[in-house]
Structure formats: structure tokens, C-alpha cells
mmCIF file of N, CA, C and O in Angstrom:
data_model
loop_
_atom_site.group_PDB
_atom_site.id
_atom_site.type_symbol
_atom_site.label_atom_id
_atom_site.label_comp_id
_atom_site.label_asym_id
_atom_site.label_seq_id
_atom_site.Cartn_x
_atom_site.Cartn_y
_atom_site.Cartn_z
ATOM 1 N N UNK A 123 22.634 -49.421 34.756
ATOM 2 C CA UNK A 123 23.734 -50.374 34.696
ATOM 3 C C UNK A 123 24.994 -49.657 34.234
ATOM 4 O O UNK A 123 24.946 -48.773 33.394
ATOM 5 N N UNK A 124 26.117 -50.059 34.789
ATOM 6 C CA UNK A 124 27.378 -49.425 34.427
ATOM 7 C C UNK A 124 27.763 -49.797 33.006
ATOM 8 O O UNK A 124 27.262 -50.764 32.437
ATOM 9 N N UNK A 125 28.653 -49.034 32.442
ATOM 10 C CA UNK A 125 29.117 -49.277 31.081
ATOM 11 C C UNK A 125 30.174 -50.384 31.110
ATOM 12 O O UNK A 125 31.358 -50.128 31.323
ATOM 13 N N UNK A 126 29.723 -51.615 30.918
ATOM 14 C CA UNK A 126 30.629 -52.760 30.979
ATOM 15 C C UNK A 126 31.633 -52.764 29.844
ATOM 16 O O UNK A 126 32.738 -53.299 29.991
ATOM 17 N N UNK A 127 31.280 -52.167 28.725
ATOM 18 C CA UNK A 127 32.216 -52.102 27.605
ATOM 19 C C UNK A 127 33.418 -51.237 27.990
ATOM 20 O O UNK A 127 34.566 -51.611 27.753
ATOM 21 N N UNK A 128 33.147 -50.089 28.620
ATOM 22 C CA UNK A 128 34.248 -49.235 29.075
ATOM 23 C C UNK A 128 35.084 -49.936 30.139
ATOM 24 O O UNK A 128 36.312 -49.842 30.139
ATOM 25 N N UNK A 129 34.433 -50.618 31.052
ATOM 26 C CA UNK A 129 35.165 -51.348 32.083
ATOM 27 C C UNK A 129 36.051 -52.404 31.451
ATOM 28 O O UNK A 129 37.233 -52.517 31.780
ATOM 29 N N UNK A 130 35.517 -53.160 30.529
ATOM 30 C CA UNK A 130 36.291 -54.199 29.851
ATOM 31 C C UNK A 130 37.488 -53.593 29.120
ATOM 32 O O UNK A 130 38.611 -54.102 29.224
ATOM 33 N N UNK A 131 37.261 -52.510 28.386
ATOM 34 C CA UNK A 131 38.355 -51.857 27.650
ATOM 35 C C UNK A 131 39.429 -51.346 28.604
ATOM 36 O O UNK A 131 40.617 -51.484 28.333
ATOM 37 N N UNK A 132 39.010 -50.732 29.710
ATOM 38 C CA UNK A 132 39.977 -50.212 30.676
ATOM 39 C C UNK A 132 40.820 -51.344 31.252
ATOM 40 O O UNK A 132 42.051 -51.221 31.364
ATOM 41 N N UNK A 133 40.186 -52.451 31.602
ATOM 42 C CA UNK A 133 40.931 -53.584 32.147
ATOM 43 C C UNK A 133 41.877 -54.169 31.102
ATOM 44 O O UNK A 133 43.006 -54.545 31.420
ATOM 45 N N UNK A 134 41.448 -54.228 29.841
ATOM 46 C CA UNK A 134 42.300 -54.742 28.759
ATOM 47 C C UNK A 134 43.520 -53.850 28.543
ATOM 48 O O UNK A 134 44.592 -54.346 28.225
ATOM 49 N N UNK A 135 43.339 -52.548 28.689
ATOM 50 C CA UNK A 135 44.462 -51.615 28.538
ATOM 51 C C UNK A 135 45.493 -51.876 29.645
ATOM 52 O O UNK A 135 46.696 -51.906 29.387
ATOM 53 N N UNK A 136 45.000 -52.057 30.854
ATOM 54 C CA UNK A 136 45.892 -52.241 31.993
ATOM 55 C C UNK A 136 46.534 -53.627 32.034
ATOM 56 O O UNK A 136 47.682 -53.771 32.450
ATOM 57 N N UNK A 137 45.795 -54.646 31.596
ATOM 58 C CA UNK A 137 46.329 -56.019 31.570
ATOM 59 C C UNK A 137 45.606 -56.802 30.485
ATOM 60 O O UNK A 137 44.510 -57.328 30.710
ATOM 61 N N UNK A 138 46.209 -56.858 29.299
ATOM 62 C CA UNK A 138 45.561 -57.586 28.206
ATOM 63 C C UNK A 138 45.208 -59.023 28.608
ATOM 64 O O UNK A 138 45.963 -59.687 29.313
ATOM 65 N N UNK A 139 44.048 -59.445 28.160
ATOM 66 C CA UNK A 139 43.540 -60.806 28.371
ATOM 67 C C UNK A 139 43.195 -61.150 29.818
ATOM 68 O O UNK A 139 43.044 -62.323 30.149
ATOM 69 N N UNK A 140 43.082 -60.133 30.673
ATOM 70 C CA UNK A 140 42.682 -60.410 32.050
ATOM 71 C C UNK A 140 41.256 -60.962 32.047
ATOM 72 O O UNK A 140 40.421 -60.556 31.246
ATOM 73 N N UNK A 141 41.005 -61.921 32.919
ATOM 74 C CA UNK A 141 39.680 -62.531 33.007
ATOM 75 C C UNK A 141 39.041 -62.132 34.321
ATOM 76 O O UNK A 141 39.680 -62.194 35.377
ATOM 77 N N UNK A 142 37.768 -61.738 34.248
ATOM 78 C CA UNK A 142 37.062 -61.233 35.419
ATOM 79 C C UNK A 142 35.578 -61.451 35.254
ATOM 80 O O UNK A 142 35.102 -61.727 34.168
ATOM 81 N N UNK A 143 34.864 -61.334 36.351
ATOM 82 C CA UNK A 143 33.403 -61.408 36.335
ATOM 83 C C UNK A 143 32.877 -60.282 37.218
ATOM 84 O O UNK A 143 33.574 -59.800 38.112
ATOM 85 N N UNK A 144 31.651 -59.886 36.960
ATOM 86 C CA UNK A 144 31.010 -58.882 37.806
ATOM 87 C C UNK A 144 29.511 -59.058 37.716
ATOM 88 O O UNK A 144 28.947 -59.080 36.620
ATOM 89 N N UNK A 145 28.891 -59.213 38.853
ATOM 90 C CA UNK A 145 27.441 -59.252 38.919
ATOM 91 C C UNK A 145 27.004 -57.914 39.487
ATOM 92 O O UNK A 145 27.358 -57.564 40.612
ATOM 93 N N UNK A 146 26.277 -57.150 38.676
ATOM 94 C CA UNK A 146 25.823 -55.823 39.094
ATOM 95 C C UNK A 146 24.317 -55.850 39.204
ATOM 96 O O UNK A 146 23.612 -55.796 38.207
ATOM 97 N N UNK A 147 23.837 -55.943 40.427
ATOM 98 C CA UNK A 147 22.389 -55.948 40.636
ATOM 99 C C UNK A 147 21.923 -54.611 41.219
ATOM 100 O O UNK A 147 20.883 -54.516 41.843
ATOM 101 N N UNK A 148 22.727 -53.587 40.985
ATOM 102 C CA UNK A 148 22.377 -52.243 41.454
ATOM 103 C C UNK A 148 21.772 -51.449 40.305
ATOM 104 O O UNK A 148 21.789 -51.884 39.154
ATOM 105 N N UNK A 149 21.293 -50.289 40.621
ATOM 106 C CA UNK A 149 20.791 -49.374 39.595
ATOM 107 C C UNK A 149 21.850 -48.341 39.227
ATOM 108 O O UNK A 149 21.557 -47.358 38.557
ATOM 109 N N UNK A 150 23.078 -48.563 39.666
ATOM 110 C CA UNK A 150 24.154 -47.611 39.438
ATOM 111 C C UNK A 150 24.442 -47.476 37.946
ATOM 112 O O UNK A 150 24.454 -48.453 37.204
ATOM 113 N N UNK A 151 24.674 -46.251 37.527
ATOM 114 C CA UNK A 151 25.006 -46.005 36.125
ATOM 115 C C UNK A 151 26.493 -45.760 35.942
ATOM 116 O O UNK A 151 26.949 -45.548 34.829
ATOM 117 N N UNK A 152 27.238 -45.766 37.031
ATOM 118 C CA UNK A 152 28.684 -45.588 36.922
ATOM 119 C C UNK A 152 29.384 -46.564 37.867
ATOM 120 O O UNK A 152 28.810 -47.022 38.857
ATOM 121 N N UNK A 153 30.610 -46.864 37.522
ATOM 122 C CA UNK A 153 31.390 -47.769 38.350
ATOM 123 C C UNK A 153 31.870 -47.018 39.586
ATOM 124 O O UNK A 153 32.487 -45.970 39.485
ATOM 125 N N UNK A 154 31.569 -47.554 40.736
ATOM 126 C CA UNK A 154 32.037 -46.988 41.995
ATOM 127 C C UNK A 154 33.132 -47.891 42.549
ATOM 128 O O UNK A 154 33.285 -49.044 42.114
ATOM 129 N N UNK A 155 33.859 -47.386 43.511
ATOM 130 C CA UNK A 155 34.907 -48.206 44.116
ATOM 131 C C UNK A 155 34.307 -49.435 44.790
ATOM 132 O O UNK A 155 34.870 -50.526 44.722
ATOM 133 N N UNK A 156 33.148 -49.274 45.426
ATOM 134 C CA UNK A 156 32.495 -50.425 46.057
ATOM 135 C C UNK A 156 32.146 -51.495 45.027
ATOM 136 O O UNK A 156 32.338 -52.689 45.262
ATOM 137 N N UNK A 157 31.615 -51.069 43.890
ATOM 138 C CA UNK A 157 31.267 -52.023 42.839
ATOM 139 C C UNK A 157 32.528 -52.655 42.248
ATOM 140 O O UNK A 157 32.574 -53.855 41.987
ATOM 141 N N UNK A 158 33.570 -51.849 42.059
ATOM 142 C CA UNK A 158 34.853 -52.362 41.574
ATOM 143 C C UNK A 158 35.371 -53.466 42.498
ATOM 144 O O UNK A 158 35.896 -54.474 42.028
ATOM 145 N N UNK A 159 35.194 -53.272 43.796
ATOM 146 C CA UNK A 159 35.678 -54.269 44.760
ATOM 147 C C UNK A 159 34.884 -55.570 44.712
ATOM 148 O O UNK A 159 35.268 -56.541 45.356
ATOM 149 N N UNK A 160 33.797 -55.608 43.950
ATOM 150 C CA UNK A 160 33.017 -56.834 43.776
ATOM 151 C C UNK A 160 33.421 -57.620 42.532
ATOM 152 O O UNK A 160 32.811 -58.642 42.222
ATOM 153 N N UNK A 161 34.425 -57.138 41.815
ATOM 154 C CA UNK A 161 34.896 -57.889 40.646
ATOM 155 C C UNK A 161 35.448 -59.226 41.130
ATOM 156 O O UNK A 161 36.182 -59.298 42.109
ATOM 157 N N UNK A 162 35.079 -60.283 40.420
ATOM 158 C CA UNK A 162 35.641 -61.605 40.676
ATOM 159 C C UNK A 162 36.773 -61.833 39.682
ATOM 160 O O UNK A 162 36.545 -61.831 38.474
ATOM 161 N N UNK A 163 37.969 -61.968 40.171
ATOM 162 C CA UNK A 163 39.139 -62.162 39.314
ATOM 163 C C UNK A 163 39.335 -63.655 39.074
ATOM 164 O O UNK A 163 39.449 -64.431 40.012
ATOM 165 N N UNK A 164 39.369 -64.054 37.823
ATOM 166 C CA UNK A 164 39.515 -65.469 37.473
ATOM 167 C C UNK A 164 40.968 -65.881 37.686
ATOM 168 O O UNK A 164 41.885 -65.263 37.139
ATOM 169 N N UNK A 165 41.148 -66.914 38.489
ATOM 170 C CA UNK A 165 42.498 -67.400 38.795
ATOM 171 C C UNK A 165 42.767 -68.786 38.216
ATOM 172 O O UNK A 165 43.874 -69.293 38.336
ATOM 173 N N UNK A 166 41.757 -69.385 37.620
ATOM 174 C CA UNK A 166 41.917 -70.718 37.051
ATOM 175 C C UNK A 166 40.559 -71.330 36.789
ATOM 176 O O UNK A 166 39.549 -70.632 36.749
ATOM 177 N N UNK A 167 40.569 -72.640 36.603
ATOM 178 C CA UNK A 167 39.298 -73.348 36.421
ATOM 179 C C UNK A 167 39.380 -74.697 37.104
ATOM 180 O O UNK A 167 40.461 -75.264 37.269
ATOM 181 N N UNK A 168 38.206 -75.193 37.499
ATOM 182 C CA UNK A 168 38.175 -76.490 38.165
ATOM 183 C C UNK A 168 38.129 -77.609 37.129
ATOM 184 O O UNK A 168 38.178 -77.363 35.927
ATOM 185 N N UNK A 169 38.036 -78.837 37.586
ATOM 186 C CA UNK A 169 38.075 -79.996 36.687
ATOM 187 C C UNK A 169 36.878 -80.048 35.740
ATOM 188 O O UNK A 169 36.907 -80.764 34.746
ATOM 189 N N UNK A 170 35.832 -79.281 36.032
ATOM 190 C CA UNK A 170 34.664 -79.222 35.153
ATOM 191 C C UNK A 170 34.704 -78.033 34.207
ATOM 192 O O UNK A 170 33.754 -77.781 33.483
ATOM 193 N N UNK A 171 35.794 -77.276 34.240
ATOM 194 C CA UNK A 171 35.925 -76.119 33.361
ATOM 195 C C UNK A 171 35.233 -74.865 33.882
ATOM 196 O O UNK A 171 35.076 -73.897 33.157
ATOM 197 N N UNK A 172 34.824 -74.888 35.144
ATOM 198 C CA UNK A 172 34.153 -73.740 35.750
ATOM 199 C C UNK A 172 35.219 -72.813 36.340
ATOM 200 O O UNK A 172 36.155 -73.265 37.009
ATOM 201 N N UNK A 173 35.054 -71.516 36.094
ATOM 202 C CA UNK A 173 36.040 -70.542 36.554
ATOM 203 C C UNK A 173 36.156 -70.529 38.079
ATOM 204 O O UNK A 173 35.162 -70.599 38.786
ATOM 205 N N UNK A 174 37.390 -70.428 38.537
ATOM 206 C CA UNK A 174 37.681 -70.209 39.951
ATOM 207 C C UNK A 174 37.981 -68.722 40.081
ATOM 208 O O UNK A 174 38.828 -68.188 39.361
ATOM 209 N N UNK A 175 37.259 -68.044 40.972
ATOM 210 C CA UNK A 175 37.451 -66.605 41.118
ATOM 211 C C UNK A 175 37.785 -66.238 42.559
ATOM 212 O O UNK A 175 37.544 -67.001 43.481
ATOM 213 N N UNK A 176 38.339 -65.049 42.683
ATOM 214 C CA UNK A 176 38.634 -64.483 43.991
ATOM 215 C C UNK A 176 38.271 -63.006 43.973
ATOM 216 O O UNK A 176 38.357 -62.362 42.918
ATOM 217 N N UNK A 177 37.842 -62.480 45.098
ATOM 218 C CA UNK A 177 37.563 -61.040 45.210
ATOM 219 C C UNK A 177 38.843 -60.265 45.474
ATOM 220 O O UNK A 177 38.886 -59.056 45.351
ATOM 221 N N UNK A 178 39.905 -60.966 45.852
ATOM 222 C CA UNK A 178 41.199 -60.323 46.082
ATOM 223 C C UNK A 178 41.907 -60.173 44.746
ATOM 224 O O UNK A 178 42.225 -61.166 44.089
ATOM 225 N N UNK A 179 42.142 -58.946 44.347
ATOM 226 C CA UNK A 179 42.755 -58.679 43.053
ATOM 227 C C UNK A 179 44.210 -59.167 43.036
ATOM 228 O O UNK A 179 45.050 -58.641 43.771
ATOM 229 N N UNK A 180 44.520 -60.151 42.172
ATOM 230 C CA UNK A 180 45.888 -60.670 42.113
ATOM 231 C C UNK A 180 46.789 -59.890 41.159
ATOM 232 O O UNK A 180 47.944 -60.252 40.967
ATOM 233 N N UNK A 181 46.278 -58.814 40.566
ATOM 234 C CA UNK A 181 47.015 -58.064 39.545
ATOM 235 C C UNK A 181 47.414 -56.691 40.083
ATOM 236 O O UNK A 181 46.599 -55.774 40.136
ATOM 237 N N UNK A 182 48.671 -56.545 40.453
ATOM 238 C CA UNK A 182 49.131 -55.284 41.047
ATOM 239 C C UNK A 182 49.030 -54.112 40.076
ATOM 240 O O UNK A 182 48.937 -52.963 40.509
ATOM 241 N N UNK A 183 49.022 -54.386 38.790
ATOM 242 C CA UNK A 183 48.936 -53.305 37.804
ATOM 243 C C UNK A 183 47.511 -52.784 37.608
ATOM 244 O O UNK A 183 47.285 -51.805 36.914
ATOM 245 N N UNK A 184 46.548 -53.448 38.222
ATOM 246 C CA UNK A 184 45.152 -53.012 38.130
ATOM 247 C C UNK A 184 44.709 -52.522 39.500
ATOM 248 O O UNK A 184 44.647 -53.298 40.454
ATOM 249 N N UNK A 185 44.426 -51.232 39.581
ATOM 250 C CA UNK A 185 43.918 -50.641 40.818
ATOM 251 C C UNK A 185 42.660 -49.860 40.491
ATOM 252 O O UNK A 185 42.409 -49.517 39.328
ATOM 253 N N UNK A 186 41.878 -49.557 41.511
ATOM 254 C CA UNK A 186 40.674 -48.754 41.316
ATOM 255 C C UNK A 186 41.023 -47.432 40.625
ATOM 256 O O UNK A 186 40.383 -47.036 39.667
ATOM 257 N N UNK A 187 42.065 -46.758 41.096
ATOM 258 C CA UNK A 187 42.450 -45.459 40.540
ATOM 259 C C UNK A 187 42.790 -45.573 39.065
ATOM 260 O O UNK A 187 42.344 -44.759 38.243
ATOM 261 N N UNK A 188 43.567 -46.583 38.695
ATOM 262 C CA UNK A 188 43.959 -46.752 37.297
ATOM 263 C C UNK A 188 42.774 -47.120 36.412
ATOM 264 O O UNK A 188 42.653 -46.636 35.289
ATOM 265 N N UNK A 189 41.882 -47.971 36.905
ATOM 266 C CA UNK A 189 40.696 -48.346 36.127
ATOM 267 C C UNK A 189 39.824 -47.115 35.908
ATOM 268 O O UNK A 189 39.367 -46.857 34.785
ATOM 269 N N UNK A 190 39.608 -46.335 36.948
ATOM 270 C CA UNK A 190 38.790 -45.120 36.843
ATOM 271 C C UNK A 190 39.408 -44.146 35.848
ATOM 272 O O UNK A 190 38.702 -43.568 35.005
ATOM 273 N N UNK A 191 40.713 -43.949 35.900
ATOM 274 C CA UNK A 191 41.407 -43.065 34.960
ATOM 275 C C UNK A 191 41.197 -43.529 33.523
ATOM 276 O O UNK A 191 40.910 -42.717 32.635
ATOM 277 N N UNK A 192 41.371 -44.815 33.271
ATOM 278 C CA UNK A 192 41.213 -45.351 31.910
ATOM 279 C C UNK A 192 39.772 -45.225 31.437
ATOM 280 O O UNK A 192 39.525 -44.870 30.290
ATOM 281 N N UNK A 193 38.821 -45.500 32.320
ATOM 282 C CA UNK A 193 37.412 -45.376 31.920
ATOM 283 C C UNK A 193 37.061 -43.915 31.604
ATOM 284 O O UNK A 193 36.303 -43.651 30.670
ATOM 285 N N UNK A 194 37.631 -42.991 32.357
ATOM 286 C CA UNK A 194 37.356 -41.563 32.097
ATOM 287 C C UNK A 194 37.921 -41.117 30.757
ATOM 288 O O UNK A 194 37.394 -40.198 30.133
ATOM 289 N N UNK A 195 38.984 -41.764 30.289
ATOM 290 C CA UNK A 195 39.575 -41.428 28.983
ATOM 291 C C UNK A 195 38.718 -41.924 27.818
ATOM 292 O O UNK A 195 38.809 -41.381 26.728
ATOM 293 N N UNK A 196 37.951 -42.966 28.063
ATOM 294 C CA UNK A 196 37.182 -43.598 26.969
ATOM 295 C C UNK A 196 35.901 -42.844 26.681
ATOM 296 O O UNK A 196 35.319 -42.186 27.463
#
């Protein structure tokens, strides 16, 4: 399993308080670009309080390259 703590920290550095989800059912021990592209970005919530997500990253300041750079620093 990938290091979710590093991923979370990297995303927080790039955009504090960003909300996201990731289901990793692989045996991968590192974050790959393909896995990064499976992040669900929280864009709101429905009337029941359930997160609304999109696979299209709405945050221009968060890119695969920048996330990878930040994770490598940690």
C-alpha cells in the first residue's frame, strides 16, 4: 500500500485543507501517476452530507509532478 500519510502531507502543502479520496486496491508500494489519476476530488456534499467527488482535478496548483516532488521531499 502506498504511503497515504506522505500523500496527505504533500497535498496539504500544495493546497491546505484540500479534500480528496482514494481507493487503492493494488499491491503498489508507491504512488504512480495512474494511481494519482484515481484520486476523487471532493467538490461538495449532497443533501445527506455525502461527499460529491470528481476524478477531474479542479485544483490547478496540484499536479502529478508537484505531488511527486513533495512526496520525494518527505
